[in-house]
N, CA, C and O of each residue as an XYZ file, in Angstrom:
960
protein
N     110.443    116.886     81.219
C     109.860    117.842     81.818
C     108.889    117.385     82.652
O     108.471    116.281     82.302
N     108.392    117.819     83.601
C     107.242    117.250     84.809
C     106.512    118.173     84.476
O     106.871    119.318     84.202
N     104.751    117.469     84.473
C     103.814    117.724     84.201
C     103.038    117.460     85.451
O     102.907    116.330     85.922
N     102.284    119.060     86.217
C     101.312    118.402     87.385
C     100.463    119.428     87.802
O     100.566    120.616     87.497
N      99.669    118.942     88.474
C      98.258    119.882     88.879
C      98.608    120.196     90.712
O      99.336    119.729     91.588
N      97.752    121.090     90.587
C      97.731    121.870     91.744
C      96.290    122.539     92.552
O      95.583    123.471     92.167
N      96.178    121.821     93.609
C      95.040    121.828     93.894
C      94.807    123.709     94.603
O      95.528    123.847     95.591
N      94.287    124.541     94.387
C      94.355    125.552     94.983
C      92.925    126.456     95.734
O      91.736    126.260     95.483
N      93.390    127.243     96.489
C      91.495    127.921     97.131
C      90.614    128.099     95.690
O      89.430    127.768     95.624
N      91.142    128.501     94.888
C      90.055    128.778     93.527
C      89.952    128.148     92.125
O      89.560    128.564     91.035
N      90.724    126.361     92.812
C      90.135    125.564     91.608
C      91.688    124.713     91.714
O      92.396    124.718     92.721
N      92.012    123.989     90.398
C      92.967    122.879     90.055
C      93.551    123.739     88.735
O      93.048    124.091     87.669
N      94.671    123.871     89.262
C      95.440    124.236     88.095
C      96.534    123.316     87.292
O      96.943    122.340     87.921
N      97.010    123.502     86.075
C      98.073    122.661     85.646
C      99.076    123.037     84.833
O      98.759    123.815     83.933
N     100.449    122.625     84.918
C     101.258    123.086     84.163
C     102.537    122.304     84.316
O     102.588    121.085     84.480
N     103.578    123.135     84.246
C     105.309    122.767     84.330
C     105.772    122.552     85.558
O     105.568    123.460     86.364
N     106.156    121.909     85.810
C     106.671    121.647     87.637
C     107.993    121.716     87.540
O     108.409    121.024     86.612
N     109.098    122.469     88.332
C     110.030    122.303     88.451
C     110.658    123.210     89.771
O     110.480    124.428     89.733
N     111.298    122.691     90.788
C     111.709    122.940     92.062
C     110.805    123.704     92.696
O     111.056    124.816     93.160
N     109.560    123.054     92.747
C     108.438    123.607     93.806
C     107.477    124.433     92.939
O     106.404    124.705     93.476
N     107.633    124.778     91.974
C     106.933    125.951     91.416
C     106.358    125.400     89.987
O     107.027    124.967     89.049
N     105.084    125.520     90.066
C     104.231    125.080     88.924
C     103.822    126.225     88.282
O     103.294    127.164     88.876
N     104.101    126.191     86.753
C     104.330    127.292     85.734
C     102.980    126.950     84.689
O     102.799    126.038     83.883
N     102.161    128.083     85.088
C     100.714    127.745     83.916
C     100.928    128.832     83.222
O     101.800    129.690     83.356
N      99.746    128.703     82.185
C      99.906    129.877     81.143
C      99.168    131.316     81.440
O      98.791    132.199     80.668
N      99.106    131.177     83.077
C      98.282    132.333     83.814
C      99.397    132.811     84.804
O      99.415    133.937     85.301
N     100.279    131.882     85.024
C     101.444    132.221     86.197
C     102.221    131.560     86.943
O     102.420    130.423     86.516
N     102.686    131.787     87.787
C     103.642    130.581     88.530
C     102.753    130.844     90.121
O     102.178    131.779     90.680
N     103.109    129.182     90.440
C     102.420    128.780     91.940
C     103.233    128.401     92.637
O     104.023    127.713     91.990
N     103.530    128.480     93.798
C     104.325    128.005     94.578
C     103.743    126.695     95.546
O     102.944    126.806     96.475
N     104.290    125.610     95.122
C     103.911    124.625     96.413
C     104.098    125.100     97.548
O     105.149    125.673     97.833
N     102.872    124.907     98.594
C     103.141    124.625     99.983
C     102.245    126.095    100.166
O     101.316    126.093    100.973
N     102.530    127.226     99.460
C     102.151    128.596     99.563
C     100.685    128.713     98.864
O      99.631    129.180     99.294
N     101.057    128.048     97.496
C      99.582    128.554     96.890
C      98.738    127.606     96.814
O      97.646    127.793     96.278
N      99.020    126.663     97.229
C      98.370    125.053     96.780
C      99.294    123.866     97.210
O     100.485    123.961     97.505
N      98.609    122.845     97.194
C      99.436    121.550     97.168
C      98.932    120.961     95.787
O      97.856    121.171     95.228
N     100.483    119.803     95.197
C     100.093    119.101     94.219
C      98.951    118.186     94.699
O      98.728    117.745     95.826
N      98.333    118.031     93.620
C      97.252    116.674     93.261
C      97.450    116.004     92.248
O      98.208    116.368     91.349
N      96.783    114.907     92.245
C      96.607    113.599     91.339
C      96.950    114.781     89.856
O      96.417    115.807     89.435
N      98.036    113.990     89.474
C      98.420    114.996     87.848
C      97.503    114.563     87.079
O      97.127    115.574     86.486
N      96.705    113.406     86.592
C      95.510    113.341     85.534
C      94.219    112.902     86.529
O      94.031    112.479     87.670
N      93.760    113.132     85.808
C      91.890    113.168     86.355
C      91.301    111.800     85.381
O      90.693    112.056     84.342
N      91.503    110.539     85.749
C      91.202    109.105     84.600
C      89.646    109.206     84.719
O      88.985    109.348     85.748
N      89.162    109.086     83.261
C      87.849    107.942     83.552
C      88.042    106.539     83.690
O      87.008    105.874     83.620
N      88.929    106.027     83.838
C      89.486    105.430     84.362
C      90.509    104.976     84.522
O      91.372    105.298     83.705
N      90.948    103.870     85.822
C      92.307    103.508     85.603
C      92.959    101.844     85.707
O      92.906    101.173     86.738
N      93.499    101.431     84.552
C      93.572    100.272     83.993
C      94.726     99.798     84.739
O      95.790    100.375     84.518
N      94.708     98.999     85.450
C      95.934     98.069     86.252
C      95.855     96.587     85.491
O      94.976     95.914     84.952
N      97.269     96.471     85.755
C      97.710     94.888     84.942
C      98.393     94.254     86.549
O      99.131     94.893     87.299
N      97.979     93.099     86.723
C      97.987     92.570     87.557
C      99.000     91.330     86.979
O      99.151     91.102     85.779
N      99.738     90.490     88.198
C     100.771     89.457     87.823
C     101.358     89.630     86.306
O     100.998     88.866     85.411
N     102.394     90.811     86.060
C     103.021     91.064     85.554
C     104.508     91.112     85.398
O     105.202     91.506     84.460
N     104.920     90.434     86.967
C     106.220     90.044     87.515
C     106.169     88.849     87.479
O     105.127     88.279     87.804
N     107.675     87.900     86.932
C     108.136     86.745     87.525
C     107.651     86.354     89.062
O     106.770     85.527     89.300
N     108.146     86.855     89.732
C     108.250     87.442     91.142
C     107.001     86.859     92.228
O     106.928     86.058     93.161
N     105.925     87.954     91.351
C     104.696     87.774     91.965
C     103.712     86.611     91.638
O     102.683     86.207     92.179
N     104.565     86.156     90.333
C     103.787     84.659     89.990
C     104.090     84.114     91.363
O     103.229     84.120     92.242
N     105.037     83.748     91.513
C     106.112     83.051     92.666
C     105.142     82.906     93.709
O     104.404     81.938     93.887
N     105.219     84.058     94.445
C     104.884     84.528     95.522
C     103.279     84.141     95.875
O     102.953     83.666     96.963
N     102.570     84.349     95.060
C     100.976     83.874     95.171
C     100.839     83.059     94.599
O      99.649     82.796     94.772
N     101.386     82.088     93.695
C     101.241     80.494     93.420
C     100.332     81.186     92.015
O      99.549     80.290     91.699
N     100.168     82.131     91.270
C      99.797     82.174     90.196
C     100.009     81.072     88.751
O     100.656     80.048     88.968
N      99.717     81.195     87.977
C     100.099     80.519     86.163
C     100.550     81.872     86.131
O     100.191     82.869     86.757
N     101.483     81.666     85.193
C     101.930     82.927     83.897
C     100.653     82.967     82.840
O     100.224     82.090     82.091
N     100.328     83.974     83.013
C      99.141     84.665     82.050
C      99.506     84.554     80.606
O     100.712     84.559     80.362
N      98.719     84.460     79.667
C      99.328     84.244     78.006
C      98.904     86.021     77.644
O      99.281     86.695     76.686
N      98.324     86.276     78.383
C      98.210     88.237     77.669
C      97.688     88.639     79.130
O      97.247     87.890     80.002
N      97.917     90.499     79.165
C      98.039     90.931     80.448
C      96.581     90.711     80.721
O      95.637     90.575     79.944
N      96.669     90.712     82.471
C      95.774     90.563     82.965
C      95.204     91.703     84.029
O      95.822     92.050     85.035
N      93.920     92.217     83.625
C      93.983     93.490     84.082
C      92.509     93.283     85.029
O      91.778     92.305     85.188
N      92.458     94.909     85.642
C      91.097     95.271     86.577
C      91.230     96.798     86.528
O      92.288     97.379     86.288
N      90.414     97.212     86.703
C      90.256     98.496     86.457
C      89.522     99.244     87.980
O      88.552     98.712     88.519
N      90.126    100.453     88.495
C      89.820    101.145     89.885
C      88.892    102.724     88.934
O      88.901    103.417     87.917
N      88.326    102.523     90.041
C      87.389    103.950     89.487
C      87.792    105.524     89.736
O      88.165    105.749     90.887
N      87.780    106.505     88.959
C      88.078    107.753     89.659
C      87.639    107.755     90.761
O      88.719    108.111     91.229
N      87.134    107.692     91.462
C      86.960    107.925     93.274
C      87.862    107.144     94.163
O      87.718    107.163     95.386
N      88.823    106.434     93.545
C      89.782    105.878     94.315
C      90.909    106.646     93.844
O      92.001    106.080     93.903
N      90.880    107.433     93.538
C      92.109    107.999     93.050
C      92.536    109.553     93.977
O      91.650    110.408     93.994
N      93.776    109.849     94.662
C      94.044    110.765     95.345
C      95.331    111.210     94.897
O      95.886    110.292     94.294
N      96.004    112.210     94.947
C      97.528    112.114     95.251
C      98.553    112.440     95.699
O      98.502    111.926     96.817
N      99.657    113.037     95.618
C     100.677    112.863     96.459
C     100.443    113.591     97.829
O      99.665    114.537     97.952
N     101.243    113.019     98.916
C     100.934    113.586    100.383
C      99.047    113.419    100.911
O      98.589    113.941    101.928
N      98.712    113.068    100.497
C      97.318    112.941    100.531
C      96.836    111.577    101.349
O      97.031    110.514    100.760
N      96.292    111.537    102.511
C      96.507    110.286    103.434
C      95.462    108.971    102.719
O      94.474    109.146    102.006
N      95.881    108.035    103.044
C      95.673    106.693    102.563
C      94.413    106.391    103.785
O      94.706    106.439    104.980
N      93.320    106.151    103.422
C      92.282    105.668    104.989
C      92.632    104.229    104.613
O      92.822    103.623    103.559
N      92.637    103.893    106.119
C      92.819    102.397    106.055
C      91.490    102.033    106.574
O      91.222    102.141    107.771
N      90.590    101.570    105.630
C      88.824    101.315    105.845
C      88.816    100.274    107.252
O      89.626     99.414    107.599
N      87.825    100.644    107.744
C      87.367     99.604    109.291
C      86.638     98.403    109.046
O      86.009     97.846    109.945
N      86.698     97.909    107.694
C      86.104     96.406    107.245
C      86.972     95.976    106.772
O      86.612     95.230    105.861
N      88.504     96.042    106.927
C      89.355     95.365    106.450
C      90.705     95.011    107.553
O      90.997     95.982    108.252
N      91.453     93.899    107.762
C      91.977     94.049    108.825
C      93.543     93.245    107.748
O      94.510     92.705    108.284
N      93.409     93.356    106.663
C      95.088     93.200    105.773
C      95.271     94.157    104.289
O      95.030     93.743    103.155
N      95.762     95.536    104.661
C      95.443     96.393    103.882
C      96.850     96.737    103.364
O      97.597     97.245    104.199
N      97.404     96.518    101.947
C      98.934     95.936    101.440
C      98.898     97.136    100.286
O      97.871     97.724     99.949
N     100.330     97.398     99.710
C     100.479     98.486     98.692
C     101.034     97.532     97.593
O     100.866     96.316     97.676
N     101.560     97.995     96.779
C     101.883     97.933     95.701
C     102.664     99.191     94.928
O     102.188    100.326     94.958
N     103.698     98.932     94.350
C     104.630     99.997     93.402
C     104.431     99.550     92.126
O     104.771     98.527     91.531
N     103.575    100.896     91.716
C     103.494    100.911     90.003
C     103.637    102.014     89.506
O     103.400    103.137     89.950
N     104.391    101.361     87.723
C     104.474    102.609     87.093
C     103.329    102.560     86.193
O     102.918    101.551     85.619
N     102.880    103.664     86.125
C     101.659    104.128     84.936
C     102.172    105.232     84.169
O     102.860    106.160     84.593
N     101.806    105.053     83.111
C     101.756    105.761     81.644
C      99.978    106.373     81.855
O      99.009    105.850     82.405
N     100.119    107.453     81.265
C      98.967    108.641     81.116
C      98.684    108.983     79.668
O      99.529    109.561     78.985
N      97.358    108.587     79.142
C      96.875    108.393     77.655
C      97.320    110.163     77.429
O      97.433    110.809     78.471
N      97.563    110.912     76.069
C      97.705    112.338     75.983
C      96.367    112.519     74.848
O      95.723    113.554     74.679
N      96.162    111.178     74.128
C      94.897    111.565     73.426
C      94.060    110.762     73.055
O      94.458    109.610     72.879
N      92.649    111.066     72.809
C      91.841    110.127     72.433
C      92.515    108.754     71.382
O      93.423    108.972     70.580
N      92.116    107.870     71.500
C      92.916    106.624     70.585
C      92.122    105.242     71.106
O      91.649    105.069     72.230
N      92.105    104.185     69.832
C      91.924    102.579     70.143
C      92.782    102.168     68.650
O      92.948    102.627     67.520
N      93.153    101.089     69.410
C      93.903     99.940     68.260
C      95.064    100.629     68.072
O      95.280    100.892     66.889
N      95.844    100.990     68.813
C      97.299    101.465     68.625
C      98.106    100.585     68.619
O      97.806     99.727     69.450
N      99.381    100.277     67.853
C     100.197     99.258     67.555
C     101.538     99.707     68.678
O     102.054    100.808     68.866
N     101.798     98.510     69.234
C     102.698     98.732     70.270
C     104.127    100.177     69.782
O     104.820    100.841     70.553
N     104.097    100.189     68.623
C     105.533    100.669     68.121
C     104.802    102.309     68.518
O     105.589    103.151     68.951
N     103.469    102.664     68.373
C     102.956    103.824     68.505
C     102.503    104.208     69.479
O     101.704    105.140     69.567
N     103.047    103.389     70.590
C     102.072    104.051     72.037
C     103.178    105.555     72.351
O     102.714    106.654     72.653
N     104.797    105.242     72.179
C     104.921    106.518     72.571
C     104.393    107.754     72.023
O     104.487    108.874     72.526
N     103.862    107.446     71.003
C     103.213    108.626     70.501
C     101.793    109.397     70.868
O     101.589    110.558     70.511
N     100.868    108.642     71.597
C      99.815    108.477     72.058
C      99.862    108.570     73.826
O      98.820    108.546     74.482
N     101.294    108.683     74.490
C     101.633    108.937     75.946
C     102.250    110.464     76.154
O     103.119    111.102     75.559
N     101.247    110.789     77.466
C     101.937    112.090     77.778
C     103.198    111.898     78.419
O     104.077    112.723     78.172
N     103.480    110.813     79.317
C     104.501    110.906     79.893
C     103.768    109.713     81.145
O     102.729    109.054     81.101
N     104.883    109.833     82.230
C     104.831    108.340     83.398
C     104.906    109.049     84.830
O     105.738    109.883     85.189
N     103.803    108.502     85.588
C     103.732    108.508     86.892
C     103.743    107.753     87.651
O     104.247    106.741     87.162
N     103.376    107.552     88.995
C     103.566    106.178     89.988
C     102.135    106.212     90.560
O     101.494    107.224     90.844
N     101.770    105.003     90.672
C     100.739    104.536     91.462
C     101.095    103.535     92.626
O     101.808    102.572     92.341
N     100.578    103.722     94.115
C     100.207    102.764     94.946
C      98.894    101.913     95.061
O      98.060    102.180     95.926
N      98.730    100.906     94.191
C      97.707     99.936     94.083
C      97.308     99.339     95.471
O      97.658     98.203     95.792
N      96.643    100.062     96.194
C      96.304     99.586     97.608
C      95.023     98.740     96.969
O      94.161     98.870     96.101
N      95.652     97.396     98.385
C      94.907     96.401     98.061
C      94.088     95.922     99.951
O      94.482     96.127    101.099
N      92.843     95.236     99.358
C      92.500     94.788    101.061
C      92.545     93.455    100.871
O      91.547     92.927    100.381
N      93.683     92.647    101.209
C      93.564     91.525    100.675
C      92.314     90.881    101.158
O      91.441     90.513    100.372
N      92.207     90.716    102.707
C      91.185     89.928    103.240
C      89.340     90.165    102.428
O      88.290     89.687    102.857
N      89.502     90.872    101.436
C      87.984     90.947    100.914
C      87.868     89.664     99.980
O      88.742     88.835     99.726
N      86.407     89.732     99.491
C      86.200     88.879     98.202
C      86.288     89.824     96.712
O      85.681     90.876     96.517
N      87.384     89.003     95.571
C      87.311     89.490     94.019
C      87.936     91.317     94.158
O      87.967     92.227     94.986
N      88.261     91.091     93.050
C      89.360     92.470     92.886
C      88.346     93.732     93.096
O      88.617     94.570     93.956
N      87.537     93.815     92.544
C      86.341     95.076     92.823
C      86.386     95.452     94.084
O      86.753     96.621     94.206
N      86.116     94.819     95.219
C      86.348     94.753     96.968
C      87.407     94.783     96.993
O      87.582     95.702     97.793
N      88.484     94.413     96.669
C      89.812     94.667     97.320
C      90.509     95.699     97.239
O      91.329     96.103     98.063
N      90.040     96.434     95.671
C      91.182     97.530     95.145
C      90.125     98.882     94.802
O      90.584    100.024     94.784
N      88.746     98.617     94.549
C      88.351     99.691     94.221
C      87.295    100.432     95.437
O      86.100    100.232     95.655
N      88.414    101.486     96.198
C      87.651    101.784     97.156
C      88.318    102.953     97.307
O      89.272    103.038     96.533
N      88.093    104.320     98.357
C      88.223    105.409     98.343
C      89.487    105.523     98.862
O      89.674    104.731     99.786
N      90.535    106.311     98.565
C      92.229    106.384     98.682
C      92.527    105.181     97.976
O      93.610    105.445     97.454
N      92.241    104.094     97.666
C      93.273    103.254     97.027
C      93.984    103.270     95.972
O      94.573    102.313     95.469
N      93.949    104.359     95.609
C      94.524    104.489     94.435
C      95.388    105.892     94.033
O      95.272    106.493     92.965
N      96.430    106.327     95.338
C      97.522    107.514     95.386
C      98.136    107.368     93.943
O      98.172    106.298     93.337
N      98.534    108.370     93.542
C      98.634    108.832     91.812
C      99.495    109.779     92.123
O      99.142    110.706     92.852
N     101.032    109.681     91.513
C     101.934    111.096     91.487
C     103.040    110.623     91.503
O     103.439    109.486     91.253
N     103.690    111.789     91.896
C     103.676    113.487     92.481
C     103.219    114.158     91.046
O     102.644    115.246     91.064
N     103.452    113.575     89.971
C     103.598    114.481     88.607
C     104.055    113.577     87.228
O     104.713    112.537     87.244
N     103.501    114.299     86.013
C     104.116    113.357     85.221
C     105.092    113.574     84.403
O     105.156    114.679     83.864
N     105.949    112.700     84.158
C     107.952    112.923     83.367
C     107.302    112.207     81.721
O     106.795    111.120     81.446
N     107.609    113.354     80.954
C     107.535    113.611     79.983
C     108.204    112.440     78.788
O     107.814    111.789     77.819
N     109.746    112.727     79.760
C     110.591    112.268     78.790
C     111.420    111.275     79.745
O     112.175    111.479     80.696
N     110.889    109.927     78.990
C     111.242    108.418     79.444
C     111.059    107.838     78.553
O     110.421    108.222     77.573
N     111.722    106.498     78.741
C     111.516    105.527     78.328
C     111.471    103.987     79.369
O     112.448    103.335     79.735
N     109.993    103.710     79.664
C     109.778    103.166     80.584
C     109.983    101.429     81.013
O     109.638    100.674     81.921
N     110.883    101.359     79.549
C     111.197     99.497     79.761
C     112.150     99.075     80.496
O     112.061     97.874     80.755
N     113.499     99.891     81.161
C     114.274     99.512     81.516
C     114.686    100.153     82.743
O     115.903    100.337     82.781
N     113.871    100.662     84.045
C     114.100    101.449     84.824
C     114.137    100.674     86.420
O     113.588     99.588     86.608
N     115.028    101.589     87.730
C     114.769    100.652     88.841
C     112.978    101.373     89.143
O     112.280    102.265     88.660
N     112.866    100.281     90.277
C     112.078    100.655     91.408
C     112.389    100.558     93.001
O     113.148     99.687     93.429
N     111.908    101.279     93.650
C     112.144    100.626     95.192
C     110.970    101.472     95.864
O     110.820    102.693     95.842
N     110.055    100.346     96.563
C     108.863    100.887     97.711
C     109.864    101.036     99.104
O     110.776    100.271     99.415
N     109.408    102.258     99.840
C     110.117    102.071    101.397
C     108.929    102.711    102.092
O     108.377    103.812    102.097
N     108.791    101.600    102.640
C     108.141    101.826    104.243
C     108.777    102.049    105.457
O     109.511    101.172    105.912
N     108.540    103.466    106.258
C     108.959    104.136    106.934
C     110.442    103.684    107.483
O     110.828    103.248    108.568
N     111.236    104.051    105.977
C     112.693    103.749    106.055
C     113.117    102.485    105.509
O     114.244    102.490    105.015
N     112.521    101.483    105.486
C     112.218    100.123    105.366
C     112.135     99.905    103.487
O     111.220    100.270    102.749
N     113.185     99.325    103.176
C     112.887     98.691    101.653
C     112.109     97.901    101.247
O     112.829     96.903    101.280
N     110.949     97.479    100.792
C     110.164     96.529    101.322
C     110.036     95.918     99.509
O     109.786     94.745     99.230
N     110.225     96.796     98.682
C     110.190     96.105     97.315
C     111.481     97.001     96.163
O     111.717     98.208     96.213
N     112.099     96.064     95.270
C     112.786     96.528     94.256
C     113.131     95.825     93.024
O     113.745     94.762     93.123
N     112.931     96.114     92.299
C     113.102     95.376     91.161
C     113.694     96.929     89.689
O     114.115     98.086     89.681
N     113.299     95.788     88.689
C     113.568     97.215     87.149
C     112.567     96.651     86.175
O     112.519     95.443     85.943
N     111.921     97.360     85.714
C     110.745     97.364     85.005
C     111.361     96.120     83.596
O     110.523     95.800     82.752
N     112.584     95.620     83.503
C     112.823     94.810     82.316
C     112.220     93.449     82.787
O     112.145     92.428     82.103
N     111.876     93.586     83.854
C     111.670     92.122     84.352
C     110.097     91.695     84.240
O     109.645     90.620     84.633
N     109.205     92.959     83.505
C     107.710     92.488     83.423
C     107.703     91.565     82.365
O     108.590     91.478     81.517
N     106.644     90.847     82.430
C     106.263     89.769     81.785
C     105.871     90.695     80.019
O     106.431     90.423     78.957
N     104.847     91.705     80.212
C     104.588     92.338     79.257
C     104.805     93.637     79.335
O     104.191     94.273     80.192
N     105.697     94.280     78.482
C     105.992     95.743     78.476
C     105.298     96.563     78.737
O     104.153     96.161     78.534
N     105.306     97.576     79.104
C     104.566     99.325     78.975
C     103.592     99.204     77.515
O     102.367     99.151     77.400
N     104.632     99.185     76.522
C     103.912     99.479     75.059
C     103.401     98.375     74.669
O     102.541     98.588     73.814
N     103.582     96.948     74.982
C     102.591     95.925     74.772
C     101.411     96.165     75.850
O     100.306     95.900     75.376
N     101.400     96.414     76.608
C     100.138     96.847     77.433
C      99.429     97.888     77.308
O      98.302     97.942     77.802
N      99.894     98.755     76.718
C      98.872    100.054     76.303
C      98.256     99.658     74.997
O      97.148    100.033     74.614
N      98.959     98.975     74.435
C      98.421     98.150     72.508
C      97.303     97.426     72.739
O      96.255     97.518     72.099
N      97.533     96.663     73.707
C      96.437     95.436     74.124
C      95.213     96.417     74.507
O      94.298     96.591     73.702
N      95.231     96.991     75.651
C      94.010     97.523     76.150
C      93.395     98.683     75.108
O      92.221     99.035     75.220
N      94.202     99.200     74.173
C      93.141     99.725     73.451
C      92.806     99.334     72.348
O      92.415    100.117     71.482
N      92.917     97.756     72.131
C      91.751     96.974     71.402
C      90.595     96.548     72.038
O      89.703     95.914     71.475
N      90.595     96.903     73.257
C      89.038     96.550     74.308
C      88.543     98.180     74.494
O      87.357     98.489     74.385
N      89.489     99.057     74.754
C      88.499    100.398     74.863
C      89.130    101.963     74.074
O      90.147    102.513     73.652
N      88.058    102.082     74.219
C      88.690    103.455     73.775
C      89.539    104.464     75.048
O      89.074    104.651     76.173
N      90.424    104.839     74.711
C      91.511    105.455     75.726
C      91.345    106.713     75.414
O      91.478    107.262     74.320
N      91.014    107.194     76.549
C      90.794    109.051     76.671
C      91.925    110.114     77.372
O      92.763    109.886     78.245
N      91.692    111.038     76.828
C      93.215    112.003     77.632
C      92.672    111.558     79.182
O      91.546    111.291     79.601
N      93.841    111.598     79.752
C      94.477    111.727     81.211
C      93.987    110.189     81.962
O      93.921    110.019     83.180
N      93.601    108.919     80.683
C      93.440    107.849     81.255
C      94.702    107.283     82.063
O      95.641    107.985     81.688
N      95.128    106.439     82.902
C      96.160    105.760     83.149
C      96.137    104.589     83.082
O      95.104    103.951     83.284
N      97.323    104.025     82.771
C      97.231    102.285     82.595
C      98.579    102.072     83.511
O      99.569    102.783     83.344
N      98.524    100.998     84.520
C      99.412    101.051     85.722
C      99.967     99.831     85.108
O      99.196     99.352     84.277
N     101.259     99.072     85.290
C     101.639     97.669     84.397
C     102.089     97.221     85.771
O     103.305     97.108     85.928
N     101.413     96.992     86.631
C     102.044     95.859     87.445
C     102.790     96.364     88.467
O     103.035     97.562     88.604
N     103.312     95.137     89.485
C     104.268     95.692     90.401
C     104.703     94.139     90.781
O     104.057     93.116     90.553
N     106.335     94.303     91.602
C     106.945     93.461     91.991
C     106.024     92.390     92.855
O     104.800     92.338     92.975
N     106.818     91.754     93.278
C     106.495     90.893     94.625
C     106.051     91.513     96.199
O     106.990     92.189     96.619
N     105.261     91.488     96.871
C     104.487     92.449     97.473
C     104.937     91.405     98.863
O     104.684     90.200     98.901
N     105.663     92.192     99.977
C     106.483     91.438    101.087
C     105.921     91.575    102.142
O     106.501     91.292    103.191
N     104.410     92.131    102.114
C     104.182     92.766    103.472
C     102.801     94.003    103.450
O     102.597     94.696    102.452
N     102.032     94.095    104.602
C     101.223     94.626    104.921
C     101.244     95.990    105.349
O     102.374     96.124    105.817
N     100.693     96.979    105.445
C     100.371     98.534    106.246
C      99.585     98.745    107.272
O      98.418     98.356    107.327
N     100.353     99.566    108.416
C      99.452     99.899    109.527
C      99.243    101.404    109.426
O      99.881    102.190    108.726
N      98.248    101.656    110.239
C      97.859    103.054    110.598
C      99.079    103.894    110.781
O      99.871    103.197    111.415
N      99.532    104.889    110.566
C     100.902    105.821    110.974
C     102.224    105.109    109.861
O     103.385    105.500    109.975
N     101.938    104.348    109.119
C     102.854    104.039    107.847
C     103.148    105.232    107.148
O     102.217    106.032    107.045
N     104.358    105.562    106.589
C     104.481    106.164    105.687
C     105.193    105.288    104.115
O     106.240    104.648    104.026
N     104.295    105.546    103.190
C     104.652    104.871    101.835
C     105.506    105.618    100.962
O     105.423    106.839    100.826
N     106.196    105.000    100.466
C     107.314    106.114     99.726
C     107.736    104.539     98.508
O     108.244    103.422     98.605
N     107.093    105.462     97.407
C     107.354    104.514     95.862
C     108.218    105.590     94.990
O     107.783    106.678     94.612
N     109.415    105.118     94.764
C     110.343    105.517     93.390
C     110.288    105.218     92.679
O     110.328    104.003     92.871
N     110.149    105.487     91.096
C     110.383    104.790     89.764
C     111.578    106.064     89.480
O     111.486    107.287     89.581
N     112.733    105.151     89.077
C     113.937    106.147     88.401
C     113.355    106.991     87.008
O     112.512    106.761     86.141
N     113.951    107.678     87.203
C     113.572    109.065     86.234
C     112.090    109.609     86.591
O     111.943    110.822     86.438
N     111.177    109.006     86.964
C     109.720    109.790     87.404
C     109.707    110.635     88.838
O     109.450    111.839     88.863
N     110.005    109.883     89.989
C     109.957    110.702     91.052
C     109.323    109.871     92.272
O     109.007    108.698     92.069
N     109.108    110.522     93.686
C     108.949    109.836     94.526
C     107.379    109.848     95.197
O     107.281    110.557     96.199
N     106.127    109.134     94.751
C     105.127    108.974     95.290
C     105.053    108.615     96.874
O     105.250    107.456     97.239
N     104.759    109.664     97.813
C     104.626    109.537     99.097
C     103.166    109.902    100.131
O     102.778    111.041    100.389
N     102.712    108.994    100.467
C     101.411    108.756    101.361
C     101.576    108.165    102.777
O     102.269    107.272    103.264
N     100.753    108.941    103.187
C     100.697    108.353    104.775
C      99.600    107.588    104.831
O      98.605    107.975    104.219
N      99.552    106.177    105.680
C      98.240    105.661    106.198
C      97.498    106.004    107.527
O      97.831    106.084    108.709
N      96.289    106.180    106.780
C      95.432    107.350    108.398
C      94.205    105.658    109.022
O      93.774    104.778    108.277
N      94.031    105.758    110.264
C      93.325    105.131    110.933
C      91.859    105.224    110.224
O      92.142    105.739    109.142
N      90.568    105.029    110.231
C      89.308    104.634    109.443
C      88.588    104.634    110.852
O      87.744    105.467    111.181
N      89.066    103.512    111.699
C      88.163    102.961    112.764
C      87.982    104.037    113.461
O      88.757    104.991    113.520
N      86.471    103.861    114.267
C      86.088    104.545    114.872
C      85.970    103.511    116.529
O      85.526    104.032    117.552
């Protein structure tokens, strides 16, 4: 089942999505006629794990981490599918990273890896936008529109062995399978739950395979995870 949220003239509504129709407790909404899909959750924090694919370690000359290496993006960074990613005027090196994301369903802490499916509502897709020429992860990754999320939450998914692909302007730039992760999704959620109280709607991203290039204004980024869907966003100029 796909769970989605829609921005309408009267506010945000949520429900079950199928074939362009969002079914809520109060009726049906047609995407494009009644509103547009927005980010499928509203996280208090977006926890992002880096360095979680061996090919990424090789590309960036990183050491293999002993435990998940993470950072946090703020709620202000989140946008939805089809919403524009603004290319900041203070960077000259903007890149992308296609990541699978777990969305937390209930308040929890100290969750065993085997119990993670019980506290996760489902999975969605993130583009971890990164301004590579800035100093430090917060400056690089935590800015407006740096976390496109969507298009919906897929509730019926085992995240541990699925294919992914990132396509820029029709050209495939990333291809991998989640079985290549150094730490699998259940391990990561469990690890973070020992450090943070996770809340409903919080999002946990599991990292990206090697990233072979940058983007520019006018580019279209499409990230697909098997069994979930495709997150699509255009890059637009913020320069004056």
